[in-house]
PDB file of C-alpha atoms in Angstrom:
ATOM      1  CA  UNK A 610     122.618  32.914  14.799  1.00  0.00           C
ATOM      2  CA  UNK A 611     123.373  29.280  14.062  1.00  0.00           C
ATOM      3  CA  UNK A 612     121.571  27.085  11.586  1.00  0.00           C
ATOM      4  CA  UNK A 613     121.267  23.350  12.035  1.00  0.00           C
ATOM      5  CA  UNK A 614     120.269  22.902   8.413  1.00  0.00           C
ATOM      6  CA  UNK A 615     121.855  23.973   5.144  1.00  0.00           C
ATOM      7  CA  UNK A 616     118.651  24.261   3.120  1.00  0.00           C
ATOM      8  CA  UNK A 617     115.113  25.097   4.224  1.00  0.00           C
ATOM      9  CA  UNK A 618     112.473  25.907   1.608  1.00  0.00           C
ATOM     10  CA  UNK A 619     108.772  26.341   2.397  1.00  0.00           C
ATOM     11  CA  UNK A 620     106.213  25.055  -0.067  1.00  0.00           C
ATOM     12  CA  UNK A 621     105.555  28.523  -1.510  1.00  0.00           C
ATOM     13  CA  UNK A 622     109.322  29.201  -1.834  1.00  0.00           C
ATOM     14  CA  UNK A 623     108.939  32.620  -0.159  1.00  0.00           C
ATOM     15  CA  UNK A 624     111.006  31.888   2.935  1.00  0.00           C
ATOM     16  CA  UNK A 625     114.390  30.357   2.161  1.00  0.00           C
ATOM     17  CA  UNK A 626     117.576  29.710   4.126  1.00  0.00           C
ATOM     18  CA  UNK A 627     120.596  28.271   2.350  1.00  0.00           C
ATOM     19  CA  UNK A 628     124.332  28.197   1.924  1.00  0.00           C
ATOM     20  CA  UNK A 629     125.839  30.547  -0.645  1.00  0.00           C
ATOM     21  CA  UNK A 630     125.501  28.946  -4.091  1.00  0.00           C
ATOM     22  CA  UNK A 631     123.998  29.547  -7.511  1.00  0.00           C
ATOM     23  CA  UNK A 632     120.251  29.668  -6.997  1.00  0.00           C
ATOM     24  CA  UNK A 633     116.889  30.825  -8.323  1.00  0.00           C
ATOM     25  CA  UNK A 634     113.296  30.198  -7.224  1.00  0.00           C
ATOM     26  CA  UNK A 635     109.694  30.792  -8.278  1.00  0.00           C
ATOM     27  CA  UNK A 636     109.641  34.082  -6.350  1.00  0.00           C
ATOM     28  CA  UNK A 637     112.388  35.411  -8.662  1.00  0.00           C
ATOM     29  CA  UNK A 638     115.035  35.415  -5.939  1.00  0.00           C
ATOM     30  CA  UNK A 639     118.452  34.767  -7.483  1.00  0.00           C
ATOM     31  CA  UNK A 640     122.046  34.180  -6.469  1.00  0.00           C
ATOM     32  CA  UNK A 641     124.856  34.545  -8.998  1.00  0.00           C
ATOM     33  CA  UNK A 642     127.972  33.019  -7.469  1.00  0.00           C
ATOM     34  CA  UNK A 643     130.009  30.055  -8.687  1.00  0.00           C
ATOM     35  CA  UNK A 644     129.657  26.322  -9.058  1.00  0.00           C
ATOM     36  CA  UNK A 645     131.140  25.747  -5.599  1.00  0.00           C
ATOM     37  CA  UNK A 646     128.903  26.026  -2.532  1.00  0.00           C
ATOM     38  CA  UNK A 647     130.162  28.131   0.399  1.00  0.00           C
ATOM     39  CA  UNK A 648     128.827  26.743   3.679  1.00  0.00           C
ATOM     40  CA  UNK A 649     130.416  29.615   5.659  1.00  0.00           C
ATOM     41  CA  UNK A 650     127.902  32.089   4.240  1.00  0.00           C
ATOM     42  CA  UNK A 651     124.135  31.903   4.858  1.00  0.00           C
ATOM     43  CA  UNK A 652     121.588  33.551   2.588  1.00  0.00           C
ATOM     44  CA  UNK A 653     117.998  34.214   3.690  1.00  0.00           C
ATOM     45  CA  UNK A 654     115.163  35.226   1.348  1.00  0.00           C
ATOM     46  CA  UNK A 655     111.887  36.457   2.874  1.00  0.00           C
ATOM     47  CA  UNK A 656     110.488  38.271  -0.165  1.00  0.00           C
ATOM     48  CA  UNK A 657     110.604  38.253  -3.948  1.00  0.00           C
ATOM     49  CA  UNK A 658     112.629  39.717  -6.827  1.00  0.00           C
ATOM     50  CA  UNK A 659     115.858  39.854  -4.802  1.00  0.00           C
ATOM     51  CA  UNK A 660     119.329  39.369  -6.290  1.00  0.00           C
ATOM     52  CA  UNK A 661     122.662  38.482  -4.692  1.00  0.00           C
ATOM     53  CA  UNK A 662     125.790  38.774  -6.854  1.00  0.00           C
ATOM     54  CA  UNK A 663     129.066  37.527  -5.350  1.00  0.00           C
ATOM     55  CA  UNK A 664     132.437  37.559  -7.102  1.00  0.00           C
ATOM     56  CA  UNK A 665     133.523  33.949  -7.719  1.00  0.00           C
ATOM     57  CA  UNK A 666     136.858  34.591  -5.982  1.00  0.00           C
ATOM     58  CA  UNK A 667     135.394  36.316  -2.910  1.00  0.00           C
ATOM     59  CA  UNK A 668     136.801  35.040   0.394  1.00  0.00           C
ATOM     60  CA  UNK A 669     133.834  35.931   2.578  1.00  0.00           C
ATOM     61  CA  UNK A 670     133.060  33.789   5.614  1.00  0.00           C
ATOM     62  CA  UNK A 671     131.116  33.957   8.863  1.00  0.00           C
ATOM     63  CA  UNK A 672     128.539  36.053   7.034  1.00  0.00           C
ATOM     64  CA  UNK A 673     124.743  36.147   6.859  1.00  0.00           C
ATOM     65  CA  UNK A 674     122.977  37.999   4.034  1.00  0.00           C
ATOM     66  CA  UNK A 675     119.288  38.571   4.703  1.00  0.00           C
ATOM     67  CA  UNK A 676     116.724  39.873   2.207  1.00  0.00           C
ATOM     68  CA  UNK A 677     113.775  40.909   4.375  1.00  0.00           C
ATOM     69  CA  UNK A 678     111.542  42.398   1.671  1.00  0.00           C
ATOM     70  CA  UNK A 679     111.277  42.671  -2.121  1.00  0.00           C
ATOM     71  CA  UNK A 680     113.414  44.063  -4.968  1.00  0.00           C
ATOM     72  CA  UNK A 681     116.714  44.139  -3.053  1.00  0.00           C
ATOM     73  CA  UNK A 682     120.164  43.806  -4.626  1.00  0.00           C
ATOM     74  CA  UNK A 683     123.445  42.959  -2.901  1.00  0.00           C
ATOM     75  CA  UNK A 684     126.732  42.892  -4.806  1.00  0.00           C
ATOM     76  CA  UNK A 685     129.926  41.645  -3.130  1.00  0.00           C
ATOM     77  CA  UNK A 686     133.270  42.009  -4.877  1.00  0.00           C
ATOM     78  CA  UNK A 687     136.514  40.090  -4.622  1.00  0.00           C
ATOM     79  CA  UNK A 688     137.025  40.745  -0.928  1.00  0.00           C
ATOM     80  CA  UNK A 689     137.032  39.157   2.529  1.00  0.00           C
ATOM     81  CA  UNK A 690     133.919  40.698   4.059  1.00  0.00           C
ATOM     82  CA  UNK A 691     132.791  39.291   7.404  1.00  0.00           C
ATOM     83  CA  UNK A 692     129.523  40.117   9.131  1.00  0.00           C
ATOM     84  CA  UNK A 693     125.785  40.590   8.659  1.00  0.00           C
ATOM     85  CA  UNK A 694     124.007  42.307   5.754  1.00  0.00           C
ATOM     86  CA  UNK A 695     120.304  43.241   5.884  1.00  0.00           C
ATOM     87  CA  UNK A 696     118.772  44.267   2.548  1.00  0.00           C
ATOM     88  CA  UNK A 697     115.423  46.052   2.862  1.00  0.00           C
ATOM     89  CA  UNK A 698     112.667  47.023   0.447  1.00  0.00           C
ATOM     90  CA  UNK A 699     114.128  48.185  -2.878  1.00  0.00           C
ATOM     91  CA  UNK A 700     117.587  48.558  -1.338  1.00  0.00           C
ATOM     92  CA  UNK A 701     121.023  48.152  -2.896  1.00  0.00           C
ATOM     93  CA  UNK A 702     124.258  47.169  -1.125  1.00  0.00           C
ATOM     94  CA  UNK A 703     127.563  47.251  -3.026  1.00  0.00           C
ATOM     95  CA  UNK A 704     130.818  46.155  -1.338  1.00  0.00           C
ATOM     96  CA  UNK A 705     133.922  46.694  -3.452  1.00  0.00           C
ATOM     97  CA  UNK A 706     137.025  44.658  -4.158  1.00  0.00           C
ATOM     98  CA  UNK A 707     139.754  44.281  -1.535  1.00  0.00           C
ATOM     99  CA  UNK A 708     137.496  45.284   1.363  1.00  0.00           C
ATOM    100  CA  UNK A 709     138.658  43.614   4.592  1.00  0.00           C
ATOM    101  CA  UNK A 710     136.994  43.165   7.982  1.00  0.00           C
ATOM    102  CA  UNK A 711     138.792  42.133  11.138  1.00  0.00           C
ATOM    103  CA  UNK A 712     135.564  40.917  12.712  1.00  0.00           C
ATOM    104  CA  UNK A 713     131.824  41.251  12.185  1.00  0.00           C
ATOM    105  CA  UNK A 714     130.680  44.367  10.313  1.00  0.00           C
ATOM    106  CA  UNK A 715     126.911  44.994  10.588  1.00  0.00           C
ATOM    107  CA  UNK A 716     125.180  46.494   7.540  1.00  0.00           C
ATOM    108  CA  UNK A 717     121.507  47.469   7.433  1.00  0.00           C
ATOM    109  CA  UNK A 718     119.368  49.089   4.714  1.00  0.00           C
ATOM    110  CA  UNK A 719     115.665  49.913   4.474  1.00  0.00           C
ATOM    111  CA  UNK A 720     113.158  51.924   2.446  1.00  0.00           C
ATOM    112  CA  UNK A 721     114.779  52.163  -1.004  1.00  0.00           C
ATOM    113  CA  UNK A 722     118.192  53.277   0.257  1.00  0.00           C
ATOM    114  CA  UNK A 723     121.663  52.143  -0.729  1.00  0.00           C
ATOM    115  CA  UNK A 724     125.087  51.565   0.796  1.00  0.00           C
ATOM    116  CA  UNK A 725     128.118  51.789  -1.483  1.00  0.00           C
ATOM    117  CA  UNK A 726     131.541  50.779  -0.136  1.00  0.00           C
ATOM    118  CA  UNK A 727     134.486  51.475  -2.416  1.00  0.00           C
ATOM    119  CA  UNK A 728     137.680  49.626  -3.234  1.00  0.00           C
ATOM    120  CA  UNK A 729     140.294  48.752  -0.573  1.00  0.00           C
ATOM    121  CA  UNK A 730     138.380  49.806   2.536  1.00  0.00           C
ATOM    122  CA  UNK A 731     139.614  48.437   5.861  1.00  0.00           C
ATOM    123  CA  UNK A 732     137.104  47.759   8.633  1.00  0.00           C
ATOM    124  CA  UNK A 733     138.102  46.798  12.171  1.00  0.00           C
ATOM    125  CA  UNK A 734     135.787  45.102  14.717  1.00  0.00           C
ATOM    126  CA  UNK A 735     132.282  46.036  15.808  1.00  0.00           C
ATOM    127  CA  UNK A 736     131.578  48.454  12.962  1.00  0.00           C
ATOM    128  CA  UNK A 737     128.018  49.333  11.943  1.00  0.00           C
ATOM    129  CA  UNK A 738     126.846  50.906   8.685  1.00  0.00           C
ATOM    130  CA  UNK A 739     123.114  51.595   8.598  1.00  0.00           C
ATOM    131  CA  UNK A 740     120.832  53.707   6.455  1.00  0.00           C
ATOM    132  CA  UNK A 741     117.948  53.223   8.895  1.00  0.00           C
ATOM    133  CA  UNK A 742     117.138  53.318  12.605  1.00  0.00           C
ATOM    134  CA  UNK A 743     115.207  50.056  12.504  1.00  0.00           C
ATOM    135  CA  UNK A 744     111.948  51.635  13.719  1.00  0.00           C
ATOM    136  CA  UNK A 745     110.032  54.786  12.701  1.00  0.00           C
ATOM    137  CA  UNK A 746     109.830  57.889  14.918  1.00  0.00           C
ATOM    138  CA  UNK A 747     107.064  60.448  14.375  1.00  0.00           C
ATOM    139  CA  UNK A 748     106.370  64.020  15.407  1.00  0.00           C
ATOM    140  CA  UNK A 749     103.250  63.894  17.607  1.00  0.00           C
ATOM    141  CA  UNK A 750     101.821  67.214  16.426  1.00  0.00           C
ATOM    142  CA  UNK A 751     102.290  66.846  12.656  1.00  0.00           C
ATOM    143  CA  UNK A 752     102.424  63.072  12.415  1.00  0.00           C
ATOM    144  CA  UNK A 753     105.419  63.379  10.110  1.00  0.00           C
ATOM    145  CA  UNK A 754     108.290  60.959  10.178  1.00  0.00           C
ATOM    146  CA  UNK A 755     111.402  62.507  11.731  1.00  0.00           C
ATOM    147  CA  UNK A 756     113.948  59.738  11.101  1.00  0.00           C
ATOM    148  CA  UNK A 757     113.770  58.908   7.383  1.00  0.00           C
ATOM    149  CA  UNK A 758     116.204  56.362   5.979  1.00  0.00           C
ATOM    150  CA  UNK A 759     119.001  57.830   3.834  1.00  0.00           C
ATOM    151  CA  UNK A 760     121.696  56.315   1.631  1.00  0.00           C
ATOM    152  CA  UNK A 761     125.398  56.068   2.550  1.00  0.00           C
ATOM    153  CA  UNK A 762     128.519  56.330   0.394  1.00  0.00           C
ATOM    154  CA  UNK A 763     131.925  55.220   1.654  1.00  0.00           C
ATOM    155  CA  UNK A 764     134.707  56.014  -0.800  1.00  0.00           C
ATOM    156  CA  UNK A 765     137.838  54.033  -1.597  1.00  0.00           C
ATOM    157  CA  UNK A 766     140.636  53.226   0.862  1.00  0.00           C
ATOM    158  CA  UNK A 767     138.632  54.264   3.946  1.00  0.00           C
ATOM    159  CA  UNK A 768     139.635  52.939   7.382  1.00  0.00           C
ATOM    160  CA  UNK A 769     136.903  52.462   9.991  1.00  0.00           C
ATOM    161  CA  UNK A 770     138.506  51.989  13.398  1.00  0.00           C
ATOM    162  CA  UNK A 771     136.966  49.625  15.937  1.00  0.00           C
ATOM    163  CA  UNK A 772     133.376  50.289  17.054  1.00  0.00           C
ATOM    164  CA  UNK A 773     132.932  53.239  14.699  1.00  0.00           C
ATOM    165  CA  UNK A 774     129.410  53.621  13.307  1.00  0.00           C
ATOM    166  CA  UNK A 775     128.222  55.180  10.047  1.00  0.00           C
ATOM    167  CA  UNK A 776     124.617  56.419  10.133  1.00  0.00           C
ATOM    168  CA  UNK A 777     122.061  57.425   7.499  1.00  0.00           C
ATOM    169  CA  UNK A 778     122.904  60.186   5.054  1.00  0.00           C
ATOM    170  CA  UNK A 779     126.653  59.997   5.619  1.00  0.00           C
ATOM    171  CA  UNK A 780     129.409  60.070   3.027  1.00  0.00           C
ATOM    172  CA  UNK A 781     133.134  59.570   3.532  1.00  0.00           C
ATOM    173  CA  UNK A 782     135.758  60.612   1.007  1.00  0.00           C
ATOM    174  CA  UNK A 783     138.625  58.497  -0.313  1.00  0.00           C
ATOM    175  CA  UNK A 784     141.595  57.891   1.974  1.00  0.00           C
ATOM    176  CA  UNK A 785     139.972  59.021   5.225  1.00  0.00           C
ATOM    177  CA  UNK A 786     140.100  57.484   8.721  1.00  0.00           C
ATOM    178  CA  UNK A 787     137.196  57.295  11.187  1.00  0.00           C
ATOM    179  CA  UNK A 788     138.400  57.162  14.783  1.00  0.00           C
ATOM    180  CA  UNK A 789     137.744  54.557  17.457  1.00  0.00           C
ATOM    181  CA  UNK A 790     134.136  54.545  18.680  1.00  0.00           C
ATOM    182  CA  UNK A 791     133.134  57.503  16.512  1.00  0.00           C
ATOM    183  CA  UNK A 792     129.635  58.042  15.096  1.00  0.00           C
ATOM    184  CA  UNK A 793     129.396  59.590  11.636  1.00  0.00           C
ATOM    185  CA  UNK A 794     126.212  61.299  10.441  1.00  0.00           C
ATOM    186  CA  UNK A 795     127.530  63.896   8.019  1.00  0.00           C
ATOM    187  CA  UNK A 796     129.806  64.454   5.027  1.00  0.00           C
ATOM    188  CA  UNK A 797     133.462  63.667   5.778  1.00  0.00           C
ATOM    189  CA  UNK A 798     135.912  64.867   3.099  1.00  0.00           C
ATOM    190  CA  UNK A 799     138.802  62.894   1.635  1.00  0.00           C
ATOM    191  CA  UNK A 800     142.167  62.302   3.299  1.00  0.00           C
ATOM    192  CA  UNK A 801     141.276  63.393   6.806  1.00  0.00           C
ATOM    193  CA  UNK A 802     140.783  61.946  10.274  1.00  0.00           C
ATOM    194  CA  UNK A 803     137.290  62.319  11.760  1.00  0.00           C
ATOM    195  CA  UNK A 804     136.564  61.360  15.361  1.00  0.00           C
ATOM    196  CA  UNK A 805     134.067  61.883  18.153  1.00  0.00           C
ATOM    197  CA  UNK A 806     130.303  61.757  18.735  1.00  0.00           C
ATOM    198  CA  UNK A 807     129.242  63.122  16.358  1.00  0.00           C
ATOM    199  CA  UNK A 808     132.403  62.683  14.309  1.00  0.00           C
ATOM    200  CA  UNK A 809     134.167  65.887  13.254  1.00  0.00           C
ATOM    201  CA  UNK A 810     137.293  66.431  11.194  1.00  0.00           C
ATOM    202  CA  UNK A 811     140.297  66.723  13.522  1.00  0.00           C
ATOM    203  CA  UNK A 812     143.127  66.430  10.988  1.00  0.00           C
ATOM    204  CA  UNK A 813     143.335  67.115   7.241  1.00  0.00           C
ATOM    205  CA  UNK A 814     145.825  66.167   4.516  1.00  0.00           C
ATOM    206  CA  UNK A 815     146.595  62.703   5.879  1.00  0.00           C
ATOM    207  CA  UNK A 816     147.309  59.359   4.212  1.00  0.00           C
ATOM    208  CA  UNK A 817     147.326  55.882   5.703  1.00  0.00           C
ATOM    209  CA  UNK A 818     148.720  52.550   4.532  1.00  0.00           C
ATOM    210  CA  UNK A 819     147.858  48.942   5.338  1.00  0.00           C
ATOM    211  CA  UNK A 820     151.199  47.535   6.683  1.00  0.00           C
ATOM    212  CA  UNK A 821     150.618  46.698  10.355  1.00  0.00           C
ATOM    213  CA  UNK A 822     152.937  48.234  12.950  1.00  0.00           C
ATOM    214  CA  UNK A 823     153.882  44.885  14.487  1.00  0.00           C
ATOM    215  CA  UNK A 824     153.055  42.382  11.732  1.00  0.00           C
ATOM    216  CA  UNK A 825     154.847  43.975   8.777  1.00  0.00           C
ATOM    217  CA  UNK A 826     158.528  44.880   8.589  1.00  0.00           C
ATOM    218  CA  UNK A 827     160.123  47.274   9.255  1.00  0.00           C
ATOM    219  CA  UNK A 828     158.711  47.377  12.790  1.00  0.00           C
ATOM    220  CA  UNK A 829     159.604  51.057  13.077  1.00  0.00           C
ATOM    221  CA  UNK A 830     157.933  53.373  10.548  1.00  0.00           C
ATOM    222  CA  UNK A 831     158.839  56.922  11.595  1.00  0.00           C
ATOM    223  CA  UNK A 832     158.089  58.518   8.218  1.00  0.00           C
ATOM    224  CA  UNK A 833     156.618  57.765   4.802  1.00  0.00           C
ATOM    225  CA  UNK A 834     159.902  56.480   3.387  1.00  0.00           C
ATOM    226  CA  UNK A 835     159.339  53.232   5.309  1.00  0.00           C
ATOM    227  CA  UNK A 836     156.142  52.301   3.423  1.00  0.00           C
ATOM    228  CA  UNK A 837     155.086  51.954  -0.182  1.00  0.00           C
ATOM    229  CA  UNK A 838     152.765  54.806  -1.043  1.00  0.00           C
ATOM    230  CA  UNK A 839     149.368  53.983  -2.502  1.00  0.00           C
ATOM    231  CA  UNK A 840     147.540  56.179  -5.008  1.00  0.00           C
ATOM    232  CA  UNK A 841     145.505  57.820  -2.245  1.00  0.00           C
ATOM    233  CA  UNK A 842     147.980  60.529  -1.199  1.00  0.00           C
ATOM    234  CA  UNK A 843     145.837  63.563  -1.987  1.00  0.00           C
ATOM    235  CA  UNK A 844     145.251  66.872  -0.249  1.00  0.00           C
ATOM    236  CA  UNK A 845     141.898  67.237   1.463  1.00  0.00           C
ATOM    237  CA  UNK A 846     139.209  68.932  -0.608  1.00  0.00           C
ATOM    238  CA  UNK A 847     137.045  71.073   1.656  1.00  0.00           C
ATOM    239  CA  UNK A 848     133.798  70.284  -0.152  1.00  0.00           C
ATOM    240  CA  UNK A 849     134.272  66.645   0.775  1.00  0.00           C
ATOM    241  CA  UNK A 850     132.453  65.188  -2.191  1.00  0.00           C
ATOM    242  CA  UNK A 851     132.843  61.429  -2.372  1.00  0.00           C
ATOM    243  CA  UNK A 852     133.956  60.120  -5.747  1.00  0.00           C
ATOM    244  CA  UNK A 853     133.795  56.424  -6.577  1.00  0.00           C
ATOM    245  CA  UNK A 854     136.236  56.014  -9.454  1.00  0.00           C
ATOM    246  CA  UNK A 855     135.133  54.444 -12.720  1.00  0.00           C
ATOM    247  CA  UNK A 856     137.461  51.518 -12.085  1.00  0.00           C
ATOM    248  CA  UNK A 857     135.661  50.759  -8.812  1.00  0.00           C
ATOM    249  CA  UNK A 858     133.204  48.008  -7.953  1.00  0.00           C
ATOM    250  CA  UNK A 859     130.222  49.940  -9.312  1.00  0.00           C
ATOM    251  CA  UNK A 860     131.358  49.769 -12.935  1.00  0.00           C
ATOM    252  CA  UNK A 861     133.229  46.463 -12.693  1.00  0.00           C
ATOM    253  CA  UNK A 862     130.033  44.703 -11.683  1.00  0.00           C
ATOM    254  CA  UNK A 863     127.776  46.205 -14.352  1.00  0.00           C
ATOM    255  CA  UNK A 864     128.740  43.459 -16.799  1.00  0.00           C
ATOM    256  CA  UNK A 865     128.338  40.742 -14.152  1.00  0.00           C
ATOM    257  CA  UNK A 866     124.955  42.116 -13.119  1.00  0.00           C
ATOM    258  CA  UNK A 867     123.686  42.021 -16.705  1.00  0.00           C
ATOM    259  CA  UNK A 868     124.375  38.307 -16.753  1.00  0.00           C
ATOM    260  CA  UNK A 869     121.728  37.759 -14.113  1.00  0.00           C
ATOM    261  CA  UNK A 870     118.579  37.005 -16.068  1.00  0.00           C
ATOM    262  CA  UNK A 871     115.470  38.975 -15.170  1.00  0.00           C
TER     263      UNK A 871
END
């Protein structure tokens, strides 16, 4: 989606399109950023009481952040996120420091859900992370909803390979890898490889590092002695609980969030 204008504000200030910058309006929509405007990021407000908090040193570009409803919060750390973020009614999106995207990650939330992405995650191209299906599906006999929206937690140092998708209710433990084109809708433990549709654990007790095979010397890396080990070399815990460490984006942004006036 391309915009031919940098600012568009209706008379009632409910529908707003702008570049990323410090901002507030009469509908209590707020952006806490820096004094410098970023014309590579578009922000859209279509409701009220929404907040966007972006680290002043964030290197995000080619990104659209859209608040469709009311009472949404999006917090972006010191990272280089690239893509589209939809924040629904009462939803919360947190993207941690040092998160990288090769190209265009799609994030969608709805119905009071949240997406938390931990420190040092690496996303490839064509990834989707969505707590919702976009449209409701009902059981004809009972009338009950059969596809409720559910929150997602992605731990620290998680690698999403190209075209992998994370669906509602999923959690992924620290240090894990999601394989090419996989679809996750479950709990994936730490330090494992999960692949397939639906994604299942195919290898445990693994660790991965960021140095590229052809872009970072040495160009042959036959064993772990050829890389610098990160802190994420842990054995897989079967329970697969996802732990976001206290030093992660969640706690680091508490102080920044408090600075945003209600």
